[in-house]
Amino acid sequence: MIPEFDHPTYRLAVAQFDQAAEAMNLAPNLRERLKSPQRSLVVGLPIRMDDGQVRVFQGYRVQHDSARGPSKGGLRYHQAVNLGEVAALAMWMTWKTALAGLPYGGAKGGITVNPNTLSNTELERLTRRYAAEIFPLIGPDKDIPATDIGTTPQVMAWLMDTYSQQVGFSVPGAVTGKPLAIGGSLGREEATGQGVVYVTLEALRKKGLALEDTTVVIQGFGNVGSHTAKIFSEAGARVIGVSDVTGGIVNPKGLPIADIVQRHRHGVSFQDMNVGDFLTNDELLTLECTVLIPAAISEQITVHNAERLRCRILSEAANGPTTLDADAILQDRGVFIIPDILANAGGVIVSYFEWVQDVQRFFWKEDDIRERLHEIITAAFHRTLGFAEEKKTTMRIAALMSGIDQVAQAHTARGLYP
Ligand code: GLU
């Protein structure tokens, strides 16, 4: 492994890739190439803070692969962001887009910052400077950023505006996850959560479990966790536990999700809501439930808690929430895992719709978006399930193998330049 990328999350992505590559007997030349990214950019971002001081932040954009089309992937603002993590997330985007059949490669970006410590004007200056520094790499035909942890439609609007200022005209298709007013798509904000629910419903059906008897526990209450909770409870499941970085709440009778979403948005802590018992994130992950949905950051399910998980289905809304050792333990224990590159693909699928609408200057109705999302993600679920059964392997390996195979075919067809 190239030392620049060495990081636990990158090691996890590469170890998963190695497992799948081995299982599918991938040609050694392709294996070497696909293990490390195509292109990586590290930028220093000097920002004038509101008190007049200048602080320099580190930013990254990694393009893992572009054999199947422009690279695509979110932009993360988090204090733990570094090159290795961004590279891992970029690699997962390659397999995710290929598995869903989207004409993209994978990319990811990030800035090492806790966005909650910045004022709105500092956040805007940081975003615009980042956009200017990565400008040579991005564009609607090259690499299209989107929202991820810590970034919002407003951040995407500043990115789109800065890009458009540089070229001299509006380019809505340069970024996805934008506000509707500048070419955003209906349904993008809830898309990842909607996709998580669609594939989890398929898994419940496969396991013969009725929705009315289903209990759901969700770790993380950002964009993905909160929308997943809302859509699941509207669909008729009982959401019994939710959490954020400060901890969670549990109520076996079911939580009033619509109310919790409202209050959480206004900054009320779970502890102050008086709707359930407070518990730590570790306790939350080991609650007895039908479906456990990690929707926070990577490496949350490890050897330290995998034996104690009490769910039938693990639906990975986060990227890389399960370590390799934990994965093996859960497989042994018969937990049905919907792997991240499948479970959370709804976000990038609707990003694709947004980009298509922007490029064509022709916008779709919300029903069309939901219907097409449903069609693409449930088809990917059943393809993966069929493939896993045929190859007698896990859902994760089957999903990775399908994604990698698409990318391998593209590389083989295009050949090696020069
Ligand atoms: N950040 C999301 C992900 O990890 C969405 C990326 C996109 O929409 O391009 O899949």
Coordinates of N, CA and C and ligand atoms in Angstrom, one line a residue, residues 72-75 93 96 108 144-148 176 188 192 319 344 347-348 351, ligand 1:
K72 N -17.6 10.9 -9.2 CA -18.7 11.4 -8.5 C -18.6 11.1 -7.0
G73 N -18.9 12.0 -6.2 CA -18.8 11.7 -4.8 C -18.9 12.9 -3.9
G74 N -19.3 12.7 -2.7 CA -19.5 13.8 -1.7 C -18.3 14.6 -1.3
L75 N -18.6 15.6 -0.5 CA -17.6 16.5 0.1 C -17.9 16.5 1.6
M93 N -17.1 4.8 -3.6 CA -18.0 5.5 -4.6 C -17.9 4.8 -6.0
K96 N -19.9 1.7 -5.7 CA -21.3 2.0 -5.5 C -22.0 2.5 -6.8
K108 N -14.2 11.5 -3.9 CA -14.6 12.0 -2.6 C -13.8 13.2 -2.3
I144 N -18.0 15.5 -10.1 CA -19.1 16.2 -9.6 C -19.3 16.0 -8.1
P145 N -18.9 17.0 -7.3 CA -19.1 16.9 -5.8 C -20.6 16.9 -5.4
A146 N -20.8 16.5 -4.2 CA -22.2 16.5 -3.6 C -22.1 16.6 -2.1
T147 N -23.2 16.6 -1.5 CA -23.2 16.6 0.0 C -22.7 15.3 0.6
D148 N -22.2 15.4 1.8 CA -21.8 14.3 2.6 C -21.9 14.8 4.1
T176 N -24.0 18.4 -7.1 CA -25.4 17.9 -6.8 C -25.7 18.0 -5.3
R188 N -33.9 14.9 -3.5 CA -32.5 14.6 -3.2 C -32.2 14.5 -1.8
T192 N -31.1 9.3 0.3 CA -30.3 8.2 0.9 C -31.2 7.5 1.8
N319 N -21.1 4.9 5.4 CA -20.0 4.3 4.6 C -19.1 3.6 5.5
N344 N -26.8 2.5 0.9 CA -26.8 3.9 0.9 C -26.7 4.5 -0.5
G347 N -28.6 8.0 -2.4 CA -28.1 9.4 -2.4 C -27.5 9.7 -3.8
V348 N -26.6 8.8 -4.2 CA -25.9 9.1 -5.5 C -26.8 8.8 -6.7
S351 N -28.6 11.9 -7.0 CA -27.6 12.9 -7.5 C -27.5 12.7 -9.0
Ligands
GLU1 N1 -22.1 11.4 -0.1 C1 -23.0 10.5 -0.6 C2 -22.4 9.1 -0.6 O1 -21.5 8.8 0.1 C3 -23.6 10.9 -2.0 C4 -22.6 11.2 -3.0 C5 -23.2 11.8 -4.3 O2 -24.4 12.1 -4.3 O3 -22.5 12.1 -5.2 O4 -22.8 8.2 -1.4

